[in-house]
RNA sequence: GGCGCGUUGCCCGAGUGGCCAAUGGGAGUGGACUGUAAAUCCAUCGGCUUUGCCUACGCAGGUUCGAAUCCUGCACGCGCCA
């Protein structure tokens, strides 16, 4: 089975340019170079980007040569979104995000060998381009009529769109041409929201007399219940461990719905087709065992955060969600689990509400009080009734540890020195 | 440039002088049921030193005992005319 068959089996190809032509191209003798781009719109990528990162990894493992582009130029412009104009980020901020994201994607690919990956930045060829060059060399090949027909642009004609964002597509299109001429890149992929930009690039490369080049897009990861993928209690799920702890990352996958897990396995797992089919069957037959969720959570936490962090996240999860009594856990085990989940360390006799706020379990004191009022706040698995009372000495296990819980599955700890 | 209309809480969207921290839906949060799942039902959903106070209905001023609601100016968007 070749890589294209694998990607199709996994449902990773939603749309593509002529698939037979691409297949022939991949079957040819020459090593194919591909690129995928990430715009630095924040300090870290999130789980939604993981599909792209991992697809790049798959392609490299299949022998293709990856160019990972982090958009130092496009990130300063902003891809138009349907709702409203973006606020421009200062260039030095974007530059900082570029290097962070470059470091973030690097471990997912092999930087050595015959098909070593290369990190590229479109600021390198876009930054120095003059306005005249841009308008003559690039702009001449784009039809405003066609750009206006795009759904995003149509949506924005009502709300308003700046020339800056309108022009975004030209930069991305030009990236493909530059990577073709500089690196011989003949394949681009991205998320399905990039289809318009990507095909514009393919067309542009042809108009410049280069190519032919190919492209495909991966589907948007969805959830069966219609809510947005990659959101969890109070925020996104980031790849950066300082923004989303390995424990929280692991918990995110553990909590995947049964109806979604089969699709996630295909998108995200590097297990064999047989193993994936076996896990799908396990979910069907014994959903309560969550075998597929556990397998995927462990695999991805290891891949993203490493073996050691993954092992700790798993240990913490089984300690905190085990059926036994908290006091059955040895002090070091409990302390480590709480540290994974997030702790507030204090000697102050803070109220339960304050502890919930400090630990991040609640955003404000009001929210913490509300949680108590609604019966959703627990200390050591015992429901709290008084939000203002500080913890008593006997609530500290081993004299120094207390387990805070909000709802069924959000846990934090209190440690006093 | 002129005239008209619009700008409401995370999103959509009611509200035309006091009964408005503001109807309804979605998202979020909690409870019940479960399997750290889904569906369903119920509750909740600005903040705080929480029987009260503060901040909020594009921005800035004004009228009024009292304004999201009226007036003026400004910004932005939409439409028509030039």
PDB file of N, CA and C in Angstrom, chain A residues 247-280:
ATOM      1  N   UNK A 247      -0.585  16.229  31.286  1.00  0.00           N
ATOM      2  CA  UNK A 247      -1.723  15.575  31.935  1.00  0.00           C
ATOM      3  C   UNK A 247      -3.032  16.022  31.281  1.00  0.00           C
ATOM      4  N   UNK A 248      -3.194  17.314  31.084  1.00  0.00           N
ATOM      5  CA  UNK A 248      -4.419  17.836  30.475  1.00  0.00           C
ATOM      6  C   UNK A 248      -4.549  17.364  29.032  1.00  0.00           C
ATOM      7  N   UNK A 249      -3.413  17.279  28.357  1.00  0.00           N
ATOM      8  CA  UNK A 249      -3.393  16.805  26.980  1.00  0.00           C
ATOM      9  C   UNK A 249      -3.868  15.349  26.927  1.00  0.00           C
ATOM     10  N   UNK A 250      -3.338  14.550  27.839  1.00  0.00           N
ATOM     11  CA  UNK A 250      -3.736  13.142  27.922  1.00  0.00           C
ATOM     12  C   UNK A 250      -5.226  13.031  28.234  1.00  0.00           C
ATOM     13  N   UNK A 251      -5.679  13.835  29.176  1.00  0.00           N
ATOM     14  CA  UNK A 251      -7.095  13.817  29.558  1.00  0.00           C
ATOM     15  C   UNK A 251      -8.002  14.201  28.396  1.00  0.00           C
ATOM     16  N   UNK A 252      -7.543  15.118  27.587  1.00  0.00           N
ATOM     17  CA  UNK A 252      -8.340  15.532  26.434  1.00  0.00           C
ATOM     18  C   UNK A 252      -8.685  14.331  25.551  1.00  0.00           C
ATOM     19  N   UNK A 253      -7.698  13.493  25.288  1.00  0.00           N
ATOM     20  CA  UNK A 253      -7.936  12.344  24.398  1.00  0.00           C
ATOM     21  C   UNK A 253      -8.710  11.242  25.101  1.00  0.00           C
ATOM     22  N   UNK A 254      -8.443  11.083  26.395  1.00  0.00           N
ATOM     23  CA  UNK A 254      -9.188  10.086  27.167  1.00  0.00           C
ATOM     24  C   UNK A 254     -10.680  10.395  27.125  1.00  0.00           C
ATOM     25  N   UNK A 255     -11.019  11.662  27.084  1.00  0.00           N
ATOM     26  CA  UNK A 255     -12.421  12.065  27.118  1.00  0.00           C
ATOM     27  C   UNK A 255     -13.094  12.071  25.751  1.00  0.00           C
ATOM     28  N   UNK A 256     -12.406  11.622  24.727  1.00  0.00           N
ATOM     29  CA  UNK A 256     -13.018  11.590  23.398  1.00  0.00           C
ATOM     30  C   UNK A 256     -14.274  10.725  23.416  1.00  0.00           C
ATOM     31  N   UNK A 257     -15.288  11.184  22.713  1.00  0.00           N
ATOM     32  CA  UNK A 257     -16.548  10.431  22.656  1.00  0.00           C
ATOM     33  C   UNK A 257     -16.376   9.166  21.828  1.00  0.00           C
ATOM     34  N   UNK A 258     -17.122   8.137  22.177  1.00  0.00           N
ATOM     35  CA  UNK A 258     -17.055   6.865  21.440  1.00  0.00           C
ATOM     36  C   UNK A 258     -17.282   7.067  19.942  1.00  0.00           C
ATOM     37  N   UNK A 259     -18.235   7.901  19.642  1.00  0.00           N
ATOM     38  CA  UNK A 259     -18.582   8.094  18.234  1.00  0.00           C
ATOM     39  C   UNK A 259     -17.457   8.766  17.452  1.00  0.00           C
ATOM     40  N   UNK A 260     -16.565   9.436  18.168  1.00  0.00           N
ATOM     41  CA  UNK A 260     -15.497  10.183  17.492  1.00  0.00           C
ATOM     42  C   UNK A 260     -14.185   9.414  17.419  1.00  0.00           C
ATOM     43  N   UNK A 261     -14.013   8.470  18.318  1.00  0.00           N
ATOM     44  CA  UNK A 261     -12.672   7.911  18.513  1.00  0.00           C
ATOM     45  C   UNK A 261     -12.144   7.158  17.286  1.00  0.00           C
ATOM     46  N   UNK A 262     -13.036   6.508  16.563  1.00  0.00           N
ATOM     47  CA  UNK A 262     -12.570   5.771  15.384  1.00  0.00           C
ATOM     48  C   UNK A 262     -11.934   6.722  14.376  1.00  0.00           C
ATOM     49  N   UNK A 263     -12.600   7.824  14.145  1.00  0.00           N
ATOM     50  CA  UNK A 263     -12.072   8.814  13.218  1.00  0.00           C
ATOM     51  C   UNK A 263     -10.755   9.390  13.710  1.00  0.00           C
ATOM     52  N   UNK A 264     -10.660   9.640  15.000  1.00  0.00           N
ATOM     53  CA  UNK A 264      -9.424  10.199  15.562  1.00  0.00           C
ATOM     54  C   UNK A 264      -8.265   9.230  15.383  1.00  0.00           C
ATOM     55  N   UNK A 265      -8.543   7.959  15.604  1.00  0.00           N
ATOM     56  CA  UNK A 265      -7.481   6.957  15.446  1.00  0.00           C
ATOM     57  C   UNK A 265      -6.923   7.017  14.029  1.00  0.00           C
ATOM     58  N   UNK A 266      -7.820   7.104  13.076  1.00  0.00           N
ATOM     59  CA  UNK A 266      -7.365   7.116  11.686  1.00  0.00           C
ATOM     60  C   UNK A 266      -6.579   8.381  11.368  1.00  0.00           C
ATOM     61  N   UNK A 267      -7.041   9.495  11.892  1.00  0.00           N
ATOM     62  CA  UNK A 267      -6.347  10.763  11.621  1.00  0.00           C
ATOM     63  C   UNK A 267      -5.003  10.847  12.330  1.00  0.00           C
ATOM     64  N   UNK A 268      -4.983  10.414  13.591  1.00  0.00           N
ATOM     65  CA  UNK A 268      -3.841  10.759  14.446  1.00  0.00           C
ATOM     66  C   UNK A 268      -2.881   9.617  14.760  1.00  0.00           C
ATOM     67  N   UNK A 269      -3.358   8.389  14.700  1.00  0.00           N
ATOM     68  CA  UNK A 269      -2.524   7.287  15.167  1.00  0.00           C
ATOM     69  C   UNK A 269      -1.580   6.778  14.083  1.00  0.00           C
ATOM     70  N   UNK A 270      -0.417   6.336  14.538  1.00  0.00           N
ATOM     71  CA  UNK A 270       0.531   5.725  13.606  1.00  0.00           C
ATOM     72  C   UNK A 270       0.474   4.202  13.691  1.00  0.00           C
ATOM     73  N   UNK A 271      -0.527   3.690  14.364  1.00  0.00           N
ATOM     74  CA  UNK A 271      -0.681   2.237  14.444  1.00  0.00           C
ATOM     75  C   UNK A 271      -1.075   1.679  13.085  1.00  0.00           C
ATOM     76  N   UNK A 272      -0.897   0.386  12.960  1.00  0.00           N
ATOM     77  CA  UNK A 272      -1.226  -0.271  11.695  1.00  0.00           C
ATOM     78  C   UNK A 272      -2.740  -0.272  11.479  1.00  0.00           C
ATOM     79  N   UNK A 273      -3.137  -0.443  10.246  1.00  0.00           N
ATOM     80  CA  UNK A 273      -4.561  -0.503   9.936  1.00  0.00           C
ATOM     81  C   UNK A 273      -5.247  -1.608  10.740  1.00  0.00           C
ATOM     82  N   UNK A 274      -4.555  -2.753  10.864  1.00  0.00           N
ATOM     83  CA  UNK A 274      -5.144  -3.879  11.594  1.00  0.00           C
ATOM     84  C   UNK A 274      -5.405  -3.488  13.045  1.00  0.00           C
ATOM     85  N   UNK A 275      -4.398  -2.852  13.648  1.00  0.00           N
ATOM     86  CA  UNK A 275      -4.532  -2.469  15.054  1.00  0.00           C
ATOM     87  C   UNK A 275      -5.647  -1.433  15.228  1.00  0.00           C
ATOM     88  N   UNK A 276      -5.740  -0.524  14.291  1.00  0.00           N
ATOM     89  CA  UNK A 276      -6.789   0.489  14.381  1.00  0.00           C
ATOM     90  C   UNK A 276      -8.167  -0.159  14.256  1.00  0.00           C
ATOM     91  N   UNK A 277      -8.289  -1.077  13.335  1.00  0.00           N
ATOM     92  CA  UNK A 277      -9.568  -1.777  13.180  1.00  0.00           C
ATOM     93  C   UNK A 277      -9.913  -2.564  14.440  1.00  0.00           C
ATOM     94  N   UNK A 278      -8.876  -3.134  15.053  1.00  0.00           N
ATOM     95  CA  UNK A 278      -9.120  -3.883  16.282  1.00  0.00           C
ATOM     96  C   UNK A 278      -9.626  -2.960  17.394  1.00  0.00           C
ATOM     97  N   UNK A 279      -9.024  -1.774  17.496  1.00  0.00           N
ATOM     98  CA  UNK A 279      -9.450  -0.817  18.525  1.00  0.00           C
ATOM     99  C   UNK A 279     -10.862  -0.295  18.242  1.00  0.00           C
ATOM    100  N   UNK A 280     -11.164  -0.124  16.988  1.00  0.00           N
ATOM    101  CA  UNK A 280     -12.526   0.314  16.637  1.00  0.00           C
ATOM    102  C   UNK A 280     -13.542  -0.727  17.096  1.00  0.00           C
TER     103      UNK A 280
END
